[in-house]
Amino acid sequence: MAPRSKDWSAVPGRSWEWAEGSSTSGVHTCEGKLVWWTRPGGAGGYFGEVASEQSFDAFLEAGPAVFVPDDVARELRALLEASE
């Protein structure tokens, strides 16, 4: 029998952004999972944006799926652990 997934409905919708070279990257919790994204050329629109998903469980087990500043990773972990 597969393990039951946690109910993550209590996780508030939050988002973070940071500069990464000439790009802007970020993550949000607004879809019941983490959505990591990178926008080439900075904050000037969504053209060329690339995104990937990671479950909250996977983040807590293995950490971020992409590069993320330490302060953002700590805030995300605290937010998710408070919502467990």
The first five atom37 places (N, CA, C, CB, O) and aatype in JSON, in Angstrom:
{
  "aatype": [12, 0, 14, 1, 15, 11, 3, 17, 15, 0, 19, 14, 7, 1, 15, 17, 6, 17, 0, 6, 7, 15, 15, 16, 15, 7, 19, 8, 16, 4, 6, 7, 11, 10, 19, 17, 17, 16, 1, 14, 7, 7, 0, 7, 7, 18, 13, 7, 6, 19, 0, 15, 6, 5, 15, 13, 3, 0, 13, 10, 6, 0, 7, 14, 0, 19, 13, 19, 14, 3, 3, 19, 0, 1, 6, 10, 1, 0, 10, 10, 6, 0, 15, 6],
  "atom_mask": [
    [1, 1, 1, 1, 1],
    [1, 1, 1, 1, 1],
    [1, 1, 1, 1, 1],
    [1, 1, 1, 1, 1],
    [1, 1, 1, 1, 1],
    [1, 1, 1, 1, 1],
    [1, 1, 1, 1, 1],
    [1, 1, 1, 1, 1],
    [1, 1, 1, 1, 1],
    [1, 1, 1, 1, 1],
    [1, 1, 1, 1, 1],
    [1, 1, 1, 1, 1],
    [1, 1, 1, 0, 1],
    [1, 1, 1, 1, 1],
    [1, 1, 1, 1, 1],
    [1, 1, 1, 1, 1],
    [1, 1, 1, 1, 1],
    [1, 1, 1, 1, 1],
    [1, 1, 1, 1, 1],
    [1, 1, 1, 1, 1],
    [1, 1, 1, 0, 1],
    [1, 1, 1, 1, 1],
    [1, 1, 1, 1, 1],
    [1, 1, 1, 1, 1],
    [1, 1, 1, 1, 1],
    [1, 1, 1, 0, 1],
    [1, 1, 1, 1, 1],
    [1, 1, 1, 1, 1],
    [1, 1, 1, 1, 1],
    [1, 1, 1, 1, 1],
    [1, 1, 1, 1, 1],
    [1, 1, 1, 0, 1],
    [1, 1, 1, 1, 1],
    [1, 1, 1, 1, 1],
    [1, 1, 1, 1, 1],
    [1, 1, 1, 1, 1],
    [1, 1, 1, 1, 1],
    [1, 1, 1, 1, 1],
    [1, 1, 1, 1, 1],
    [1, 1, 1, 1, 1],
    [1, 1, 1, 0, 1],
    [1, 1, 1, 0, 1],
    [1, 1, 1, 1, 1],
    [1, 1, 1, 0, 1],
    [1, 1, 1, 0, 1],
    [1, 1, 1, 1, 1],
    [1, 1, 1, 1, 1],
    [1, 1, 1, 0, 1],
    [1, 1, 1, 1, 1],
    [1, 1, 1, 1, 1],
    [1, 1, 1, 1, 1],
    [1, 1, 1, 1, 1],
    [1, 1, 1, 1, 1],
    [1, 1, 1, 1, 1],
    [1, 1, 1, 1, 1],
    [1, 1, 1, 1, 1],
    [1, 1, 1, 1, 1],
    [1, 1, 1, 1, 1],
    [1, 1, 1, 1, 1],
    [1, 1, 1, 1, 1],
    [1, 1, 1, 1, 1],
    [1, 1, 1, 1, 1],
    [1, 1, 1, 0, 1],
    [1, 1, 1, 1, 1],
    [1, 1, 1, 1, 1],
    [1, 1, 1, 1, 1],
    [1, 1, 1, 1, 1],
    [1, 1, 1, 1, 1],
    [1, 1, 1, 1, 1],
    [1, 1, 1, 1, 1],
    [1, 1, 1, 1, 1],
    [1, 1, 1, 1, 1],
    [1, 1, 1, 1, 1],
    [1, 1, 1, 1, 1],
    [1, 1, 1, 1, 1],
    [1, 1, 1, 1, 1],
    [1, 1, 1, 1, 1],
    [1, 1, 1, 1, 1],
    [1, 1, 1, 1, 1],
    [1, 1, 1, 1, 1],
    [1, 1, 1, 1, 1],
    [1, 1, 1, 1, 1],
    [1, 1, 1, 1, 1],
    [1, 1, 1, 1, 1]
  ],
  "atom_positions": [
    [[0.84, -1.17, 0.0], [0.0, 0.0, 0.0], [0.9, 1.24, 0.0], [-0.96, -0.01, 1.22], [1.86, 1.3, 0.76]],
    [[0.59, 2.21, -0.82], [1.38, 3.44, -0.92], [1.14, 4.31, 0.32], [1.02, 4.22, -2.21], [0.03, 4.34, 0.85]],
    [[2.19, 5.02, 0.77], [1.99, 5.9, 1.92], [1.02, 7.02, 1.58], [3.32, 6.48, 2.39], [0.98, 7.51, 0.45]],
    [[0.24, 7.42, 2.57], [-0.72, 8.51, 2.36], [0.03, 9.83, 2.31], [-1.79, 8.53, 3.48], [0.95, 10.07, 3.08]],
    [[-0.39, 10.67, 1.41], [0.2, 11.99, 1.29], [-0.36, 12.89, 2.38], [-0.07, 12.6, -0.11], [-1.51, 12.75, 2.79]],
    [[0.47, 13.8, 2.85], [0.02, 14.75, 3.87], [-0.98, 15.73, 3.25], [1.21, 15.52, 4.48], [-0.98, 15.96, 2.04]],
    [[-1.81, 16.29, 4.09], [-2.73, 17.34, 3.67], [-2.01, 18.67, 3.81], [-4.07, 17.32, 4.5], [-1.81, 19.16, 4.93]],
    [[-1.63, 19.25, 2.7], [-0.87, 20.49, 2.69], [-1.77, 21.71, 2.47], [0.2, 20.44, 1.62], [-1.27, 22.77, 2.13]],
    [[-3.06, 21.58, 2.67], [-3.98, 22.69, 2.38], [-3.76, 23.89, 3.31], [-5.41, 22.21, 2.51], [-4.2, 24.99, 2.99]],
    [[-3.08, 23.7, 4.43], [-2.84, 24.81, 5.36], [-1.63, 25.66, 4.96], [-2.62, 24.27, 6.76], [-1.38, 26.7, 5.57]],
    [[-0.89, 25.25, 3.92], [0.28, 26.03, 3.5], [-0.21, 27.31, 2.84], [1.19, 25.21, 2.52], [-0.94, 27.26, 1.85]],
    [[0.18, 28.46, 3.38], [-0.26, 29.72, 2.76], [0.46, 29.97, 1.44], [-0.01, 30.89, 3.72], [1.58, 29.51, 1.23]],
    [[-0.19, 30.7, 0.57], [0.43, 31.09, -0.7], [1.47, 32.16, -0.45], [0.0, 0.0, 0.0], [1.14, 33.27, -0.01]],
    [[2.72, 31.85, -0.72], [3.82, 32.8, -0.56], [4.7, 32.72, -1.79], [4.65, 32.51, 0.73], [4.69, 31.72, -2.5]],
    [[5.46, 33.77, -2.04], [6.4, 33.75, -3.16], [7.68, 34.49, -2.77], [5.78, 34.38, -4.42], [7.67, 35.4, -1.94]],
    [[8.77, 34.07, -3.37], [10.08, 34.66, -3.17], [10.71, 34.88, -4.54], [10.99, 33.76, -2.27], [10.46, 34.11, -5.47]],
    [[11.51, 35.93, -4.68], [12.28, 36.2, -5.9], [13.69, 36.6, -5.51], [11.6, 37.31, -6.75], [13.91, 37.17, -4.45]],
    [[14.66, 36.29, -6.39], [16.04, 36.69, -6.18], [16.73, 36.84, -7.53], [16.79, 35.68, -5.28], [16.36, 36.2, -8.51]],
    [[17.76, 37.69, -7.54], [18.56, 37.89, -8.75], [19.53, 36.73, -8.89], [19.32, 39.26, -8.72], [20.11, 36.26, -7.9]],
    [[19.7, 36.27, -10.11], [20.63, 35.18, -10.4], [21.35, 35.54, -11.7], [19.89, 33.78, -10.51], [20.9, 35.19, -12.79]],
    [[22.48, 36.24, -11.57], [23.16, 36.76, -12.75], [22.28, 37.82, -13.4], [0.0, 0.0, 0.0], [21.82, 38.75, -12.72]],
    [[22.03, 37.68, -14.71], [21.15, 38.64, -15.4], [19.7, 38.16, -15.41], [21.64, 38.86, -16.84], [18.86, 38.78, -16.06]],
    [[19.41, 37.08, -14.71], [18.06, 36.53, -14.65], [17.43, 36.82, -13.29], [18.08, 35.01, -14.91], [18.11, 37.2, -12.34]],
    [[16.13, 36.63, -13.23], [15.4, 36.65, -11.97], [14.84, 35.26, -11.76], [14.27, 37.75, -11.96], [14.24, 34.69, -12.67]],
    [[15.02, 34.71, -10.57], [14.49, 33.39, -10.25], [13.57, 33.51, -9.05], [15.63, 32.37, -9.97], [13.6, 34.51, -8.33]],
    [[12.75, 32.49, -8.84], [11.85, 32.53, -7.71], [11.15, 31.21, -7.48], [0.0, 0.0, 0.0], [11.37, 30.23, -8.2]],
    [[10.31, 31.21, -6.47], [9.52, 30.04, -6.11], [8.24, 30.55, -5.47], [10.31, 29.08, -5.15], [8.22, 31.6, -4.84]],
    [[7.16, 29.78, -5.65], [5.92, 30.1, -4.92], [5.25, 28.82, -4.46], [4.96, 30.93, -5.81], [5.52, 27.73, -4.97]],
    [[4.36, 28.97, -3.48], [3.65, 27.85, -2.87], [2.16, 27.88, -3.21], [3.84, 27.85, -1.36], [1.37, 27.2, -2.55]],
    [[1.77, 28.65, -4.21], [0.36, 28.96, -4.45], [-0.45, 27.85, -5.12], [0.28, 30.16, -5.3], [-1.67, 27.99, -5.25]],
    [[0.17, 26.75, -5.53], [-0.56, 25.71, -6.26], [-0.54, 24.37, -5.54], [0.02, 25.54, -7.64], [-0.74, 23.33, -6.17]],
    [[-0.31, 24.37, -4.22], [-0.25, 23.13, -3.47], [1.03, 22.36, -3.69], [0.0, 0.0, 0.0], [1.1, 21.16, -3.41]],
    [[2.05, 23.04, -4.2], [3.37, 22.47, -4.46], [4.31, 23.65, -4.63], [3.37, 21.53, -5.74], [3.87, 24.8, -4.68]],
    [[5.59, 23.37, -4.72], [6.56, 24.42, -5.03], [6.68, 24.55, -6.53], [7.94, 24.13, -4.38], [6.82, 23.54, -7.23]],
    [[6.63, 25.75, -7.03], [6.88, 26.03, -8.44], [8.11, 26.92, -8.5], [5.63, 26.71, -9.15], [8.08, 28.08, -8.1]],
    [[9.2, 26.34, -9.0], [10.47, 27.04, -9.17], [10.49, 27.63, -10.56], [11.7, 26.1, -8.93], [10.08, 26.95, -11.51]],
    [[10.95, 28.86, -10.73], [10.96, 29.47, -12.06], [12.18, 30.36, -12.23], [9.68, 30.29, -12.28], [12.75, 30.86, -11.27]],
    [[12.57, 30.54, -13.49], [13.65, 31.44, -13.87], [13.19, 32.26, -15.06], [14.96, 30.66, -14.2], [12.64, 31.72, -16.02]],
    [[13.43, 33.55, -14.98], [13.06, 34.47, -16.06], [14.33, 35.09, -16.62], [12.06, 35.57, -15.54], [14.93, 35.95, -15.97]],
    [[14.76, 34.68, -17.83], [15.97, 35.27, -18.42], [15.81, 36.77, -18.62], [16.3, 34.59, -19.76], [14.72, 37.24, -18.95]],
    [[16.88, 37.5, -18.42], [16.83, 38.94, -18.67], [16.19, 39.74, -17.55], [0.0, 0.0, 0.0], [15.96, 40.93, -17.71]],
    [[15.9, 39.12, -16.42], [15.38, 39.86, -15.28], [13.88, 39.92, -15.22], [0.0, 0.0, 0.0], [13.18, 39.02, -15.68]],
    [[13.39, 41.0, -14.64], [11.97, 41.11, -14.29], [11.1, 41.69, -15.39], [11.82, 41.93, -13.07], [9.97, 42.08, -15.11]],
    [[11.57, 41.78, -16.61], [10.81, 42.45, -17.67], [9.81, 41.58, -18.38], [0.0, 0.0, 0.0], [9.86, 41.51, -19.61]],
    [[8.93, 40.93, -17.7], [7.89, 40.12, -18.33], [8.16, 38.64, -18.21], [0.0, 0.0, 0.0], [9.17, 38.23, -17.64]],
    [[7.25, 37.84, -18.75], [7.32, 36.39, -18.58], [7.86, 35.67, -19.81], [5.96, 35.86, -18.26], [7.94, 34.44, -19.79]],
    [[8.24, 36.38, -20.86], [8.74, 35.74, -22.07], [9.99, 34.93, -21.75], [9.04, 36.79, -23.17], [10.93, 35.45, -21.14]],
    [[10.01, 33.68, -22.14], [11.16, 32.82, -21.92], [11.25, 32.21, -20.54], [0.0, 0.0, 0.0], [12.24, 31.55, -20.23]],
    [[10.25, 32.42, -19.7], [10.29, 31.88, -18.35], [10.25, 30.36, -18.38], [9.12, 32.43, -17.52], [9.5, 29.76, -19.16]],
    [[11.06, 29.74, -17.53], [11.12, 28.29, -17.41], [10.74, 27.94, -15.97], [12.56, 27.73, -17.77], [11.21, 28.57, -15.03]],
    [[9.88, 26.94, -15.81], [9.43, 26.56, -14.47], [9.5, 25.05, -14.29], [8.01, 27.07, -14.21], [9.42, 24.29, -15.25]],
    [[9.64, 24.63, -13.03], [9.58, 23.21, -12.68], [8.86, 23.1, -11.34], [11.01, 22.56, -12.62], [8.77, 24.07, -10.58]],
    [[8.35, 21.92, -11.07], [7.56, 21.69, -9.86], [8.3, 20.75, -8.91], [6.19, 21.1, -10.21], [9.12, 19.93, -9.33]],
    [[8.01, 20.89, -7.63], [8.53, 19.99, -6.61], [7.46, 19.87, -5.52], [9.89, 20.5, -6.02], [6.89, 20.87, -5.1]],
    [[7.2, 18.66, -5.08], [6.21, 18.49, -4.01], [6.79, 19.02, -2.69], [5.79, 17.0, -3.87], [8.0, 19.06, -2.5]],
    [[5.9, 19.4, -1.79], [6.34, 19.85, -0.48], [7.09, 18.72, 0.23], [5.14, 20.31, 0.37], [8.12, 18.96, 0.87]],
    [[6.58, 17.48, 0.13], [7.25, 16.33, 0.76], [8.67, 16.16, 0.24], [6.44, 15.05, 0.51], [9.59, 15.95, 1.02]],
    [[8.84, 16.25, -1.09], [10.17, 16.08, -1.68], [11.13, 17.16, -1.19], [10.08, 16.1, -3.22], [12.3, 16.88, -0.94]],
    [[10.65, 18.39, -1.07], [11.49, 19.47, -0.56], [11.94, 19.17, 0.86], [10.74, 20.82, -0.61], [13.12, 19.33, 1.18]],
    [[11.02, 18.75, 1.72], [11.37, 18.47, 3.11], [12.33, 17.29, 3.22], [10.12, 18.21, 3.93], [13.16, 17.25, 4.13]],
    [[12.21, 16.32, 2.32], [13.08, 15.14, 2.35], [14.46, 15.41, 1.78], [12.43, 14.0, 1.59], [15.45, 14.94, 2.33]],
    [[14.54, 16.17, 0.67], [15.8, 16.28, -0.07], [16.29, 17.71, -0.26], [15.65, 15.64, -1.4], [17.38, 17.91, -0.81]],
    [[15.53, 18.7, 0.17], [15.93, 20.08, -0.06], [15.46, 20.57, -1.42], [0.0, 0.0, 0.0], [14.76, 19.86, -2.13]],
    [[15.85, 21.79, -1.77], [15.38, 22.38, -3.03], [15.89, 21.64, -4.25], [15.81, 23.83, -3.1], [17.01, 21.12, -4.26]],
    [[15.06, 21.6, -5.28], [15.41, 20.91, -6.53], [16.31, 21.77, -7.41], [14.14, 20.55, -7.3], [16.86, 21.27, -8.4]],
    [[16.48, 23.03, -7.07], [17.28, 23.97, -7.86], [18.1, 24.81, -6.89], [16.37, 24.87, -8.77], [17.92, 24.73, -5.67]],
    [[19.01, 25.63, -7.44], [19.74, 26.57, -6.58], [18.75, 27.53, -5.95], [20.83, 27.34, -7.39], [17.84, 28.04, -6.62]],
    [[18.92, 27.78, -4.67], [18.09, 28.75, -3.97], [18.94, 29.37, -2.85], [16.78, 28.08, -3.38], [19.69, 28.65, -2.19]],
    [[18.84, 30.66, -2.64], [19.59, 31.27, -1.54], [19.23, 30.62, -0.2], [19.32, 32.79, -1.48], [18.09, 30.2, 0.01]],
    [[20.21, 30.53, 0.69], [20.01, 29.86, 1.98], [18.84, 30.44, 2.77], [21.26, 29.95, 2.8], [18.09, 29.69, 3.39]],
    [[18.69, 31.77, 2.76], [17.6, 32.37, 3.55], [16.24, 31.96, 3.01], [17.73, 33.89, 3.56], [15.3, 31.77, 3.79]],
    [[16.11, 31.82, 1.7], [14.83, 31.39, 1.11], [14.56, 29.94, 1.47], [14.86, 31.57, -0.44], [13.44, 29.59, 1.83]],
    [[15.58, 29.08, 1.39], [15.41, 27.67, 1.76], [14.99, 27.54, 3.22], [16.72, 26.88, 1.51], [14.11, 26.73, 3.54]],
    [[15.59, 28.32, 4.1], [15.22, 28.27, 5.52], [13.78, 28.72, 5.73], [16.17, 29.16, 6.35], [13.03, 28.09, 6.48]],
    [[13.38, 29.82, 5.07], [12.0, 30.31, 5.21], [11.0, 29.3, 4.68], [11.83, 31.65, 4.47], [9.96, 29.07, 5.3]],
    [[11.31, 28.68, 3.54], [10.42, 27.66, 2.98], [10.27, 26.48, 3.93], [10.95, 27.18, 1.62], [9.16, 26.03, 4.2]],
    [[11.39, 25.99, 4.44], [11.35, 24.85, 5.36], [10.52, 25.19, 6.59], [12.79, 24.43, 5.77], [9.7, 24.39, 7.02]],
    [[10.73, 26.37, 7.17], [9.98, 26.78, 8.36], [8.48, 26.88, 8.05], [10.49, 28.14, 8.89], [7.65, 26.44, 8.85]],
    [[8.14, 27.43, 6.9], [6.74, 27.56, 6.5], [6.08, 26.18, 6.37], [6.62, 28.32, 5.17], [4.98, 25.97, 6.87]],
    [[6.78, 25.25, 5.7], [6.21, 23.92, 5.49], [6.14, 23.13, 6.79], [7.03, 23.15, 4.46], [5.14, 22.45, 7.04]],
    [[7.18, 23.2, 7.61], [7.16, 22.47, 8.88], [6.06, 23.0, 9.8], [8.52, 22.57, 9.57], [5.47, 22.23, 10.55]],
    [[5.78, 24.29, 9.75], [4.7, 24.87, 10.56], [3.33, 24.44, 10.07], [4.8, 26.39, 10.57], [2.35, 24.51, 10.81]],
    [[3.25, 24.0, 8.82], [1.96, 23.63, 8.21], [1.71, 22.13, 8.25], [1.91, 24.1, 6.79], [0.65, 21.67, 7.85]],
    [[2.7, 21.35, 8.74], [2.53, 19.88, 8.78], [1.46, 19.48, 9.75], [3.85, 19.2, 9.16], [1.19, 18.29, 9.92]]
  ]
}
